[in-house]
Coordinates of C-alpha atoms and ligand atoms in Angstrom, one line a residue:
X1 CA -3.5 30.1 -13.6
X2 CA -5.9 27.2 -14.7
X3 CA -5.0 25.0 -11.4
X4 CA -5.6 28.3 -9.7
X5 CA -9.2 28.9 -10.9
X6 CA -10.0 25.4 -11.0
X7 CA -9.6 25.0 -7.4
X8 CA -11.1 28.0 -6.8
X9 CA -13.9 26.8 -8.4
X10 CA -13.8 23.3 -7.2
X11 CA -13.5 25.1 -3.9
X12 CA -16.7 27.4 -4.5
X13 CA -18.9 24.4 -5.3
X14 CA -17.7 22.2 -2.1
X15 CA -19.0 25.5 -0.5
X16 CA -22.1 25.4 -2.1
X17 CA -23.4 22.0 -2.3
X18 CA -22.5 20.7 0.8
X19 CA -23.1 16.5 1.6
X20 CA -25.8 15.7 3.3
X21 CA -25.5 15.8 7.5
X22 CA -26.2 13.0 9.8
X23 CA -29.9 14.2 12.0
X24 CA -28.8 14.4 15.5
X25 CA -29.0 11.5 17.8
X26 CA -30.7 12.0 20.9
X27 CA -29.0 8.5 22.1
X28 CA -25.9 10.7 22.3
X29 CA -24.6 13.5 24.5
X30 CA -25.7 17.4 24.1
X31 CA -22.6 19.1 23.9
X32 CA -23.8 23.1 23.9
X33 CA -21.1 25.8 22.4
X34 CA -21.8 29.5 23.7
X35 CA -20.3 31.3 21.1
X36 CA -19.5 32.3 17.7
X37 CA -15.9 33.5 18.1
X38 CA -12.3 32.4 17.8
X39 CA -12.2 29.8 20.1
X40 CA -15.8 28.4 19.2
X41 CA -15.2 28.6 16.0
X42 CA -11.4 27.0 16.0
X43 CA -13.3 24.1 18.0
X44 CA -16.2 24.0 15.6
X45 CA -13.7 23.6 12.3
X46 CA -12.0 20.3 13.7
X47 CA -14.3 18.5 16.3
X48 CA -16.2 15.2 14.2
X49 CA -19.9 16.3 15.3
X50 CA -21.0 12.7 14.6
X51 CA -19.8 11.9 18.1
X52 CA -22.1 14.4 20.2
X53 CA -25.6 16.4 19.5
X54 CA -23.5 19.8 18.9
X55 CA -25.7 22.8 19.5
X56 CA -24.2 26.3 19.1
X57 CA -25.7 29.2 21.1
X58 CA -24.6 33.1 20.1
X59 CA -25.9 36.4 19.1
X60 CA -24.3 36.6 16.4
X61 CA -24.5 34.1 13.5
X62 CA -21.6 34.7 11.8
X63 CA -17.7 34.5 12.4
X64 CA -16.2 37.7 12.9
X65 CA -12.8 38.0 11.4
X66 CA -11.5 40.5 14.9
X67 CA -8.0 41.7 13.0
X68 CA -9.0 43.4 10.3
X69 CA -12.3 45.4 12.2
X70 CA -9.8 48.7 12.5
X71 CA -9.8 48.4 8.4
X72 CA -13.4 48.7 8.4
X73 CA -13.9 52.3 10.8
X74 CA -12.9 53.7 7.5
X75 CA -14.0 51.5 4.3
X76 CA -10.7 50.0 3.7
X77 CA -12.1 46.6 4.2
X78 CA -16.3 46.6 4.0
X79 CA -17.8 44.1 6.7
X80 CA -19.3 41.5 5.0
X81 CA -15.7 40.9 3.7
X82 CA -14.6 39.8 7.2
X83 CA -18.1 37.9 8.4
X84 CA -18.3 34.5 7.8
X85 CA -21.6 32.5 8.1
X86 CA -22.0 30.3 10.8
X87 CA -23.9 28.2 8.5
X88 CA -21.5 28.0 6.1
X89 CA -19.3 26.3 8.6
X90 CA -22.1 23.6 10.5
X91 CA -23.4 23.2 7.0
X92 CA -20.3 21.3 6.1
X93 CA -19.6 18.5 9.2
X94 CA -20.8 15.4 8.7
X95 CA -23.3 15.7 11.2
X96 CA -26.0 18.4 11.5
X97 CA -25.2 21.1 14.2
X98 CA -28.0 23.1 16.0
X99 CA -27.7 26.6 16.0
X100 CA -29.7 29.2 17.9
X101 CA -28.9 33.2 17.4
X102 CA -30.2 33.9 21.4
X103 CA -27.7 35.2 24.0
X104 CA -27.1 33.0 26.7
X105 CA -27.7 34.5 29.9
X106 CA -27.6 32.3 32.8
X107 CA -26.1 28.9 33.1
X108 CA -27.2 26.7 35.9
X109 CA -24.2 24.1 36.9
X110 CA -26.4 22.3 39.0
X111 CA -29.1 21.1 36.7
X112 CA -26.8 21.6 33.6
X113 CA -29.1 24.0 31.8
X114 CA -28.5 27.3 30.1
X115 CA -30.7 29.9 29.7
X116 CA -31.2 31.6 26.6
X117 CA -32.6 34.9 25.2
X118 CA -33.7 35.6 21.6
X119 CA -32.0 39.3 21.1
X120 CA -32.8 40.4 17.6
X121 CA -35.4 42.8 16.4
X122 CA -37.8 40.1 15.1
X123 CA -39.2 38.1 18.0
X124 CA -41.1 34.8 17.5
X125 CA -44.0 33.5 20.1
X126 CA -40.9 31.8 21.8
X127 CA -38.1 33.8 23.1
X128 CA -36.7 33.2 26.5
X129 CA -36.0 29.5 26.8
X130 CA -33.7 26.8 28.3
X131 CA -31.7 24.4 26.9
X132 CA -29.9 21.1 28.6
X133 CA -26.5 19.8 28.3
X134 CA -23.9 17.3 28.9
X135 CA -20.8 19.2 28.3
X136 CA -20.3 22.7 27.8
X137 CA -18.1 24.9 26.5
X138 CA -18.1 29.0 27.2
X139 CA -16.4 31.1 24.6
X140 CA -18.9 34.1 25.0
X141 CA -15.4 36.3 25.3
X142 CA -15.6 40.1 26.7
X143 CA -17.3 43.1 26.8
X144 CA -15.4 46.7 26.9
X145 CA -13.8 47.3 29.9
X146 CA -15.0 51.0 31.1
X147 CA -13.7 50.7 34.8
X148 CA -17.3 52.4 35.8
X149 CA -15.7 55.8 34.2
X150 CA -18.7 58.1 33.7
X151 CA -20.2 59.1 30.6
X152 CA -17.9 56.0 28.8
X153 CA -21.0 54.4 27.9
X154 CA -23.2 56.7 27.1
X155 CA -21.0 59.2 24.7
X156 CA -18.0 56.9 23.3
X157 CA -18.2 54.3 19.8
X158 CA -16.2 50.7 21.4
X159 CA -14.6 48.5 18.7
X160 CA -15.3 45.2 19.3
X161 CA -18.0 44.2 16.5
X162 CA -19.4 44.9 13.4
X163 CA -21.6 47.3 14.1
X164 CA -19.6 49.2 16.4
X165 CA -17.3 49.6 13.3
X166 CA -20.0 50.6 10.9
X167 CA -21.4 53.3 13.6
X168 CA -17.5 54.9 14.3
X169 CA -17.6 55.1 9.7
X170 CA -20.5 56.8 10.1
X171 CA -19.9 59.1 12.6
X172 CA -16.4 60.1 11.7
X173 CA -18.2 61.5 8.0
X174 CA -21.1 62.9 10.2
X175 CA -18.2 65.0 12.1
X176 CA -16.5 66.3 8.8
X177 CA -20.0 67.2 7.6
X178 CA -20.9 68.9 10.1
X179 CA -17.6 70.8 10.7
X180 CA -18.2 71.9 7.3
X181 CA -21.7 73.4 8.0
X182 CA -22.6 76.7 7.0
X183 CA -21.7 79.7 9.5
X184 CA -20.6 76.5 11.6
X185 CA -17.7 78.6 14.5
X186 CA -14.0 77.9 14.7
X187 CA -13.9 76.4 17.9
X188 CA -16.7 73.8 16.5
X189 CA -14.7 72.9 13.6
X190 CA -12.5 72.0 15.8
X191 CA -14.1 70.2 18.5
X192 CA -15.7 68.2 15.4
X193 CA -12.8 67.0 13.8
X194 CA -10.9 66.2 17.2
X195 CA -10.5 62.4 16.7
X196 CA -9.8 61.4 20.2
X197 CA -8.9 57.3 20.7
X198 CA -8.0 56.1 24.8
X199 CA -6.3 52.9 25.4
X200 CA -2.8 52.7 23.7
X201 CA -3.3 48.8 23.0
X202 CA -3.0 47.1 19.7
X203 CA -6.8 48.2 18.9
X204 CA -6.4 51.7 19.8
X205 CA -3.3 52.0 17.9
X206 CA -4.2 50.4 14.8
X207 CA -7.9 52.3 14.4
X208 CA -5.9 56.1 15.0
X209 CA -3.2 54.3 12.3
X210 CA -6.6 53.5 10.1
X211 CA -8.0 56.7 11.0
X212 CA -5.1 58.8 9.9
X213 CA -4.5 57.5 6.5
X214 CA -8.2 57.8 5.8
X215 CA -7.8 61.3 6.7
X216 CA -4.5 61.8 4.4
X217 CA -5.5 59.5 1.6
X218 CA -8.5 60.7 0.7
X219 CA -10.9 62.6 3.3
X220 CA -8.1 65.6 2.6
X221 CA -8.7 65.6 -1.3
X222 CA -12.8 65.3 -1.1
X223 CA -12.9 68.3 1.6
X224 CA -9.8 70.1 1.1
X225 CA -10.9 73.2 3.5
X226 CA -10.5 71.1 6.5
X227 CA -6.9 70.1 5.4
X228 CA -5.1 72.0 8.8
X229 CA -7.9 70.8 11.2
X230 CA -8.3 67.1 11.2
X231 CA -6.3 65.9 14.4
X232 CA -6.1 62.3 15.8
X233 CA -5.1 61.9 19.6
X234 CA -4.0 58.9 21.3
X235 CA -4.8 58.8 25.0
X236 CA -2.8 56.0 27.2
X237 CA -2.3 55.6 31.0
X238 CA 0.9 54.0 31.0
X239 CA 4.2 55.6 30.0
X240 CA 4.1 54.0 26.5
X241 CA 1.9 52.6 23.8
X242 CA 1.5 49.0 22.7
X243 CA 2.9 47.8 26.5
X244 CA 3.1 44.4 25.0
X245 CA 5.5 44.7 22.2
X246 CA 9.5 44.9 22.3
X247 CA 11.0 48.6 23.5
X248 CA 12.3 49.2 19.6
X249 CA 9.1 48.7 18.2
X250 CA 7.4 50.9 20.8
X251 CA 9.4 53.5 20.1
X252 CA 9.0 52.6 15.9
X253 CA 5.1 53.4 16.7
X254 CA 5.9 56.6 18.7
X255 CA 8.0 58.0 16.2
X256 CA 5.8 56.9 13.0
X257 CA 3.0 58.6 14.9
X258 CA 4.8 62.0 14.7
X259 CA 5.0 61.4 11.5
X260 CA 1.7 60.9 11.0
X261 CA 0.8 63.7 13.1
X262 CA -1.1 61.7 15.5
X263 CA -0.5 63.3 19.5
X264 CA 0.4 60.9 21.8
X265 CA -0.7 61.5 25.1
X266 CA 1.5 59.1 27.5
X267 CA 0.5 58.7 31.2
X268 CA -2.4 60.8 31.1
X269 CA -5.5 58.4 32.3
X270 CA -9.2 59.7 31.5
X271 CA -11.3 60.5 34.5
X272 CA -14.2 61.8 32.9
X273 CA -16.2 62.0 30.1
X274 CA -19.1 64.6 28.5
X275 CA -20.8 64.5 25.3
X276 CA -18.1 66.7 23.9
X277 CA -15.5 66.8 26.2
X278 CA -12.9 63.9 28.2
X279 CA -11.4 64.6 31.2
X280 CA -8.0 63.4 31.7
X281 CA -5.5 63.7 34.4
X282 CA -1.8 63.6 33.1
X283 CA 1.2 62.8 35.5
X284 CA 4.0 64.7 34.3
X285 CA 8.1 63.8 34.8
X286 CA 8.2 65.6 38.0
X287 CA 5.2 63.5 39.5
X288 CA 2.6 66.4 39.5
X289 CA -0.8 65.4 38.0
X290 CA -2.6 68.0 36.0
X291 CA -6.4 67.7 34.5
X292 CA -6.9 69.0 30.7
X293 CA -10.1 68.7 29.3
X294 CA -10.4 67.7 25.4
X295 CA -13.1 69.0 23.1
X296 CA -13.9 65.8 21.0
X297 CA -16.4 65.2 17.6
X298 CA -15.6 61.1 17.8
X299 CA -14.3 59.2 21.1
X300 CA -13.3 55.7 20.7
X301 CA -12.7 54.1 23.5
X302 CA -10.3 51.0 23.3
X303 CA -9.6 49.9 27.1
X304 CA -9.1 46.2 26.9
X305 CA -11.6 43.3 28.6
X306 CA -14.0 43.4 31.0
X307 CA -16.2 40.0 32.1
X308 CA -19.9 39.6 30.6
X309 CA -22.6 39.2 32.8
X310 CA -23.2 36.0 31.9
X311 CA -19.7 34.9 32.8
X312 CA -19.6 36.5 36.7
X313 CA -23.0 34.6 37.3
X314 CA -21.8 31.8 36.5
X315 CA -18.1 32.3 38.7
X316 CA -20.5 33.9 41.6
X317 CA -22.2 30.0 41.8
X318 CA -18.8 28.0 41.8
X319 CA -16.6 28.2 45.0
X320 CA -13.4 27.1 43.4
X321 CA -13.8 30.0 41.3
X322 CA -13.8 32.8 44.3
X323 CA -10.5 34.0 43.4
X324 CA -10.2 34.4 40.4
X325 CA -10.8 37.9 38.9
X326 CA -10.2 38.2 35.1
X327 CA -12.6 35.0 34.2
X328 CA -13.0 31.6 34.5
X329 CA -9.9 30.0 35.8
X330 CA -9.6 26.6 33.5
X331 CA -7.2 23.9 34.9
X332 CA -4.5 22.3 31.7
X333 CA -7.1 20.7 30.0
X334 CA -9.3 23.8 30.1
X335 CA -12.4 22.9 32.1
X336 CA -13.3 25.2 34.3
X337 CA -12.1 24.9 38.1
X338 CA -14.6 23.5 40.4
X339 CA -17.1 21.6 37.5
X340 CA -16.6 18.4 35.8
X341 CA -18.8 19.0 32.4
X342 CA -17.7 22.8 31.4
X343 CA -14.7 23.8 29.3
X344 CA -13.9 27.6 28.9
X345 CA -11.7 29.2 25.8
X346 CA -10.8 32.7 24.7
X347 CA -11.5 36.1 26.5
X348 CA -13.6 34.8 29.3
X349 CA -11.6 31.5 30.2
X350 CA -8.0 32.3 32.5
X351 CA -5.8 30.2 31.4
X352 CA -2.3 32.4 32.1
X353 CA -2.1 33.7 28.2
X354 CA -2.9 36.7 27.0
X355 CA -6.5 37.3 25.6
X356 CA -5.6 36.9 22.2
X357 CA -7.2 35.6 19.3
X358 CA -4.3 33.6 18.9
X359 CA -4.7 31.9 21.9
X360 CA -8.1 31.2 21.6
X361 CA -8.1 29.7 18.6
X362 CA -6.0 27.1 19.7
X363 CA -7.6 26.6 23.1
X364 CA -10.8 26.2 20.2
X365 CA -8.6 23.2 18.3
X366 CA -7.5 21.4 21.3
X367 CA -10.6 20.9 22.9
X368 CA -11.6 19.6 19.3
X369 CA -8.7 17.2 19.7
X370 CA -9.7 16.4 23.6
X371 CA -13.5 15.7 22.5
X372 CA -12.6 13.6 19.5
X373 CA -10.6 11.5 21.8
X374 CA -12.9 11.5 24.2
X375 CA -15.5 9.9 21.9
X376 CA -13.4 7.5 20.6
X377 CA -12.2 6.2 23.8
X378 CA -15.3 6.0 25.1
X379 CA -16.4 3.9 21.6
X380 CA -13.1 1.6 22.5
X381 CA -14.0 1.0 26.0
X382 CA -17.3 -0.1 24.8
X383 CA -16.2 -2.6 22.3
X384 CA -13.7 -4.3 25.3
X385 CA -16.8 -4.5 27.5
X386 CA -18.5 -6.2 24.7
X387 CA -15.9 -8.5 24.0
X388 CA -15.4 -9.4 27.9
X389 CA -18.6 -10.2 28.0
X390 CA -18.2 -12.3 24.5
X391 CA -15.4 -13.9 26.2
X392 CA -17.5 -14.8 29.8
X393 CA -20.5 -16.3 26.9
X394 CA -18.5 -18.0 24.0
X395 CA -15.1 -19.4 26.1
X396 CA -14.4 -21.8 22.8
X397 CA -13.1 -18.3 21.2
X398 CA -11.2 -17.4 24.1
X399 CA -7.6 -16.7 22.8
X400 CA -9.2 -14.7 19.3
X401 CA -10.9 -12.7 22.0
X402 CA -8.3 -11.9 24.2
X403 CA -6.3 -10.8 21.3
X404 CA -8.9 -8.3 20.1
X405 CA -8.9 -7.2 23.8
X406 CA -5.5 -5.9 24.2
X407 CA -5.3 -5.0 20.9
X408 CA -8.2 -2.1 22.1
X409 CA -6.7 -1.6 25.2
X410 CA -3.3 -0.4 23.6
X411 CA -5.4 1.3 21.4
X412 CA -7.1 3.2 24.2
X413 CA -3.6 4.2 26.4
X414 CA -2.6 5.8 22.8
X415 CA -5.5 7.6 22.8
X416 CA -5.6 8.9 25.9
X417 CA -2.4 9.9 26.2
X418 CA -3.8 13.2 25.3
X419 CA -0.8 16.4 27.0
X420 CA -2.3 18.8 28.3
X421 CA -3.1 22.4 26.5
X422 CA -0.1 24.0 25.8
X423 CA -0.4 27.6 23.8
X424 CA 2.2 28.4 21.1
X425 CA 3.1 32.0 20.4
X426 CA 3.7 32.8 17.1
X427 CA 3.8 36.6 17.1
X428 CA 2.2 39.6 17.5
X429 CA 1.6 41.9 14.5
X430 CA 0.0 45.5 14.3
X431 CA -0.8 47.9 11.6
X432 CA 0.4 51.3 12.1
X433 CA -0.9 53.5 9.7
X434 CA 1.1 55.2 6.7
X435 CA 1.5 51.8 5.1
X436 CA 3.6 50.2 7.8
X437 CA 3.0 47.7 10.6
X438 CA 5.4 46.6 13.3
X439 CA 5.6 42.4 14.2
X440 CA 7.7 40.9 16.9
X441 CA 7.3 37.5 15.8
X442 CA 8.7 34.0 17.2
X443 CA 10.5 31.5 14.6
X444 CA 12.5 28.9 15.1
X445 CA 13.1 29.7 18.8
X446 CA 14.3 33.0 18.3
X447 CA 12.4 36.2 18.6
X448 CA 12.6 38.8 15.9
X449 CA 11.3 42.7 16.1
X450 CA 10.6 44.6 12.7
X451 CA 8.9 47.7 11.7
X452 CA 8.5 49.5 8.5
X453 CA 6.7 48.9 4.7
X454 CA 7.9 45.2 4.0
X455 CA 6.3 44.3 7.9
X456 CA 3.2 46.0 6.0
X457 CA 3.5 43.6 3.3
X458 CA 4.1 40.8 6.0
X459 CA 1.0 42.2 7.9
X460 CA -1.2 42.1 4.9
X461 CA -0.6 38.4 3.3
X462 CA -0.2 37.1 7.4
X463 CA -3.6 38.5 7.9
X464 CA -4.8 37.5 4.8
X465 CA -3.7 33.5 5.3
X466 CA -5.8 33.4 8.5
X467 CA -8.7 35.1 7.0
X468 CA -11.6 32.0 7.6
X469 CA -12.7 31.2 4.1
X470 CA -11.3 31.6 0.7
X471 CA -14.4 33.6 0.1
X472 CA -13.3 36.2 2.6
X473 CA -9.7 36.1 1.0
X474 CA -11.1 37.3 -2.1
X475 CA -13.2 39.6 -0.8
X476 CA -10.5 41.7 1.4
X477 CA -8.3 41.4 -1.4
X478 CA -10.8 43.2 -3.8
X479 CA -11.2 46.0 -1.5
X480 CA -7.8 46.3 -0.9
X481 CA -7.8 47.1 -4.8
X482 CA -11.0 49.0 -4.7
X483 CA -9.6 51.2 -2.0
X484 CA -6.4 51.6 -3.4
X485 CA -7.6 52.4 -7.2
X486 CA -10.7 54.0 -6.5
X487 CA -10.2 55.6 -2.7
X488 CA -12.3 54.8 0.0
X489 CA -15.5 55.8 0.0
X490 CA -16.4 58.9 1.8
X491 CA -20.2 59.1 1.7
X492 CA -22.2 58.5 5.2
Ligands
LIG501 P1 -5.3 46.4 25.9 O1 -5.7 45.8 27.2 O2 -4.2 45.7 25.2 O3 -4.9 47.9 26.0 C1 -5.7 48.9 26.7 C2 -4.9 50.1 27.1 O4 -5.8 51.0 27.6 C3 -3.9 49.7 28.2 O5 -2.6 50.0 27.7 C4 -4.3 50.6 29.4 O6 -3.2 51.1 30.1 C5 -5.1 51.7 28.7 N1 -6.1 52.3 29.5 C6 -7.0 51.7 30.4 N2 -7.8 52.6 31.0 C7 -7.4 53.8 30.6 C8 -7.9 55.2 30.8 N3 -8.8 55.4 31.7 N4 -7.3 56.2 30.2 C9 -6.3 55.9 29.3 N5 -5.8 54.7 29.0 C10 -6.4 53.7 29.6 O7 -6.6 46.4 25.0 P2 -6.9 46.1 23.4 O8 -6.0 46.9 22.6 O9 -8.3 46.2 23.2 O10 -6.5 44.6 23.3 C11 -7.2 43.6 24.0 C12 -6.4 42.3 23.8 O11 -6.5 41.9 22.5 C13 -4.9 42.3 24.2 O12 -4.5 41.1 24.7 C14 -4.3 42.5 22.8 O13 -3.0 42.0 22.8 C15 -5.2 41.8 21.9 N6 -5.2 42.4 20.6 C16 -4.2 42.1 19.7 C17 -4.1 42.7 18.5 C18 -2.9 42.5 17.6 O14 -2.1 41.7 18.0 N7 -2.9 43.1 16.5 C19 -5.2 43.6 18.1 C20 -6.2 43.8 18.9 C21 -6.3 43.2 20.2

């Protein structure tokens, strides 16, 4: 216990009283980062900043910790738990790293400039502006895919960041307090609390798991006259849910879900959707297609990836990049097809993984690894030039030379004997709801498929290891408590 806190502690002043940085070095090239996310971030953690004048470009200026966003819809895990500050991160390499909170929205290959936009609320006398580089990496990710589906973005909550989370909390109370409004009619109430969640995926599956229990856990003991009317529906084109996982753990999820009293409307694709109501048009076993139309109080609409603006501009000005359609096709070493100077990782970059934070994260660390090297070759192949040319002046120190020579020059083929990017799966984990979670995982070169409480406990400490900072560790893990002792809280 005292090792414990004392490393805690030791660890909560290291956090705190950072070493002073290295200023930038205008001698030295401007490598610009567009992004605060998994891959950015993974590549921001290991890369030695000394080498390059790093400057990181993103709306947001924090980490967002993706997996545990469903846990915050509903309290069980409050936001600031799962943000980490940028700062706190370029605060602590040895060199200072720039950061601007602007969105980046055009990148010009040709005279190696991106343009970028200050988004907040408060604007400053300077706004728009541009910003040069030498090397540049894009990790902007994705925005929610709609599929131009009418009345998507208009009526339904996505779930991709923090505030998308904080507006579905809010909403979801606003439904249950308005179902509960006076002379409020019976068809109302239930329109209100129709919970209605499309795309079957690992987000859309863990949020109606999230949902639920928030629902049976505690929103059922604060207003017990809605008890028989809360409903959660699960909407999914394909014939099952969570496409990606094994067949036995599919069917684990399917059958908790009855359980849980969640509907799970398979093959039923939505068309349409109104301010109350989605369209969708089900295929049934015999082939025919019917349309039903769903009264909802809170849509959330969970469809997977679509390309950022920022991203298709830039594809639309590189030939090599004609074909592709899902992002930037990146060659093994990750820089994008057709360019020389840009790198892409994560949801925007096509690399033939899945868009996972998994993969991105590594794609982040290996270009870390890839930059480093490239820095320090580049310092090596200096230092030989240097001593060639010592050996051309002094020839009396010829043979001491030479050595020194091709002792750098094996030192160099090491180096640069970089493989090329190579992603490792190590699993795939999901919360279900009612205290269980399903995992197929990959160890020691065998796959393995579970589902039930102890996955749950798996799920939790898994989660909890790749949480950013021990700060965050604590955090979740106190509101894990809270929630657990004291309920979540229900107030708007
Ligand atoms: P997804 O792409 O995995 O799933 C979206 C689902 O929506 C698909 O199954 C699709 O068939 C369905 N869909 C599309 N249009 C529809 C329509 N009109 N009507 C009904 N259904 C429709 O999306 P996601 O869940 O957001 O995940 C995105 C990526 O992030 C995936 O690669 C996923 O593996 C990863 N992810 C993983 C985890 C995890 O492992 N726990 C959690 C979140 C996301």
């Amino acid at each position: 216990v005292i090792g414990g806190s004392a490393y805690l502690a030791y660890g909560v002043w290291e956090l705190r009283h950072p070493n002073e940085q290295f200023e930038p070095d205008p001698s030295k090239k401007n490598l610009v980062i567009l992004g605060t996310g998994w891959g950015a971030v993974s590549l921001l953690k290991k890369l030695d900043t000394e080498n390059y004048n790093v400057i990181v470009i993103s709306p947001r200026n924090y980490f967002l910790f993706t997996p545990l966003l469903p846990s915050c819809t509903t309290g069980t895990v409050e936001h600031r738990s799962i943000m980490e500050p940028i700062r706190s991160i370029t605060r602590h390499k040895r060199a200072a790293v720039k950061f601007y909170e602007a969105e980046a929205t055009k990148i010009d290959p040709e005279r190696k400039t991106v343009m970028i936009d200050d988004c907040s609320d408060v604007q400053g006398a300077s706004n728009k502006t541009e910003v040069s580089y030498d090397m540049l990496v894009v990790s902007v990710g994705a925005e929610n895919a709609t599929f131009g589906i009418s009345g998507v973005r208009e009526n339904s909550c996505f779930l991709k960041e923090i505030e998308d989370a904080q507006r579905i909390r809010k909403k979801i109370m606003d439904c249950v307090e308005t179902a509960t409004f006076k002379d409020q009619s019976p068809e109302e109430v239930e329109r209100l609390l129709h919970m209605v969640v499309v795309g079957g995926g690992p987000t859309g599956v863990e949020f109606a798991g999230e949902l639920q229990d928030f629902f049976d856990q505690d929103i059922k003991k604060w207003v017990p006259e809605i008890s028989d009317k809360f409903k959660v529906t699960l909407i999914e084109a394909l014939p099952n849910v969570l496409p990606s996982f094994s067949k036995q753990l599919i069917e684990y999820t399917e059958s908790t879900f009855k359980e849980e009293k969640i509907t799970i409307k398979t093959k039923t694709a939505v068309k349409k959707v109104t301010d109350k109501t989605v369209e969708a048009e089900a295929t049934g076993p015999d082939g025919k297609k019917t349309i039903e139309v769903m009264p909802y109080g809170l849509l959330v609409w969970a469809t997977g990836n679509a390309l950022r603006p920022v991203v298709k501009d830039l594809m639309s000005q590189i030939p090599a990049q004609k074909d592709s359609r899902r992002g930037l096709a990146v060659n093994e070493y990750l820089v994008v097809q057709g360019t020389k100077d840009i790198w892409a990782t994560g949801d925007c970059a096509v690399a033939g993984y899945a868009p996972t934070a998994q993969v991105a994260s590594q794609e982040g660390a290996f270009l870390a690894r890839l930059f480093n090297t490239m820095a320090k070759s580049e310092a090596i192949e200096n230092t030989i030039h240097d001593l060639s040319s010592k050996l051309n002046l002094q020839p009396g120190n010829a043979g001491e030379v030479a050595v020194q020579i091709e002792t750098n020059e094996k030192k160099l083929r090491r180096i640069k004997d970089l493989k090329p990017f190579h992603y490792t799966h190590q699993g795939s984990l999901a919360y279900i709801g009612s205290e269980r979670a399903v995992a197929d995982v990959s160890w020691f070169n065998g796959n393995f498929a579970t589902g039930g409480g102890l996955t749950y406990l798996f799920w939790r400490s898994a989660y909890l290891s790749m949480c950013f900072s021990t700060r965050n560790r604590v955090l979740v893990v106190l509101d894990w408590l809270k929630s657990k002792a004291f309920g979540r809280d229900v107030s708007r």
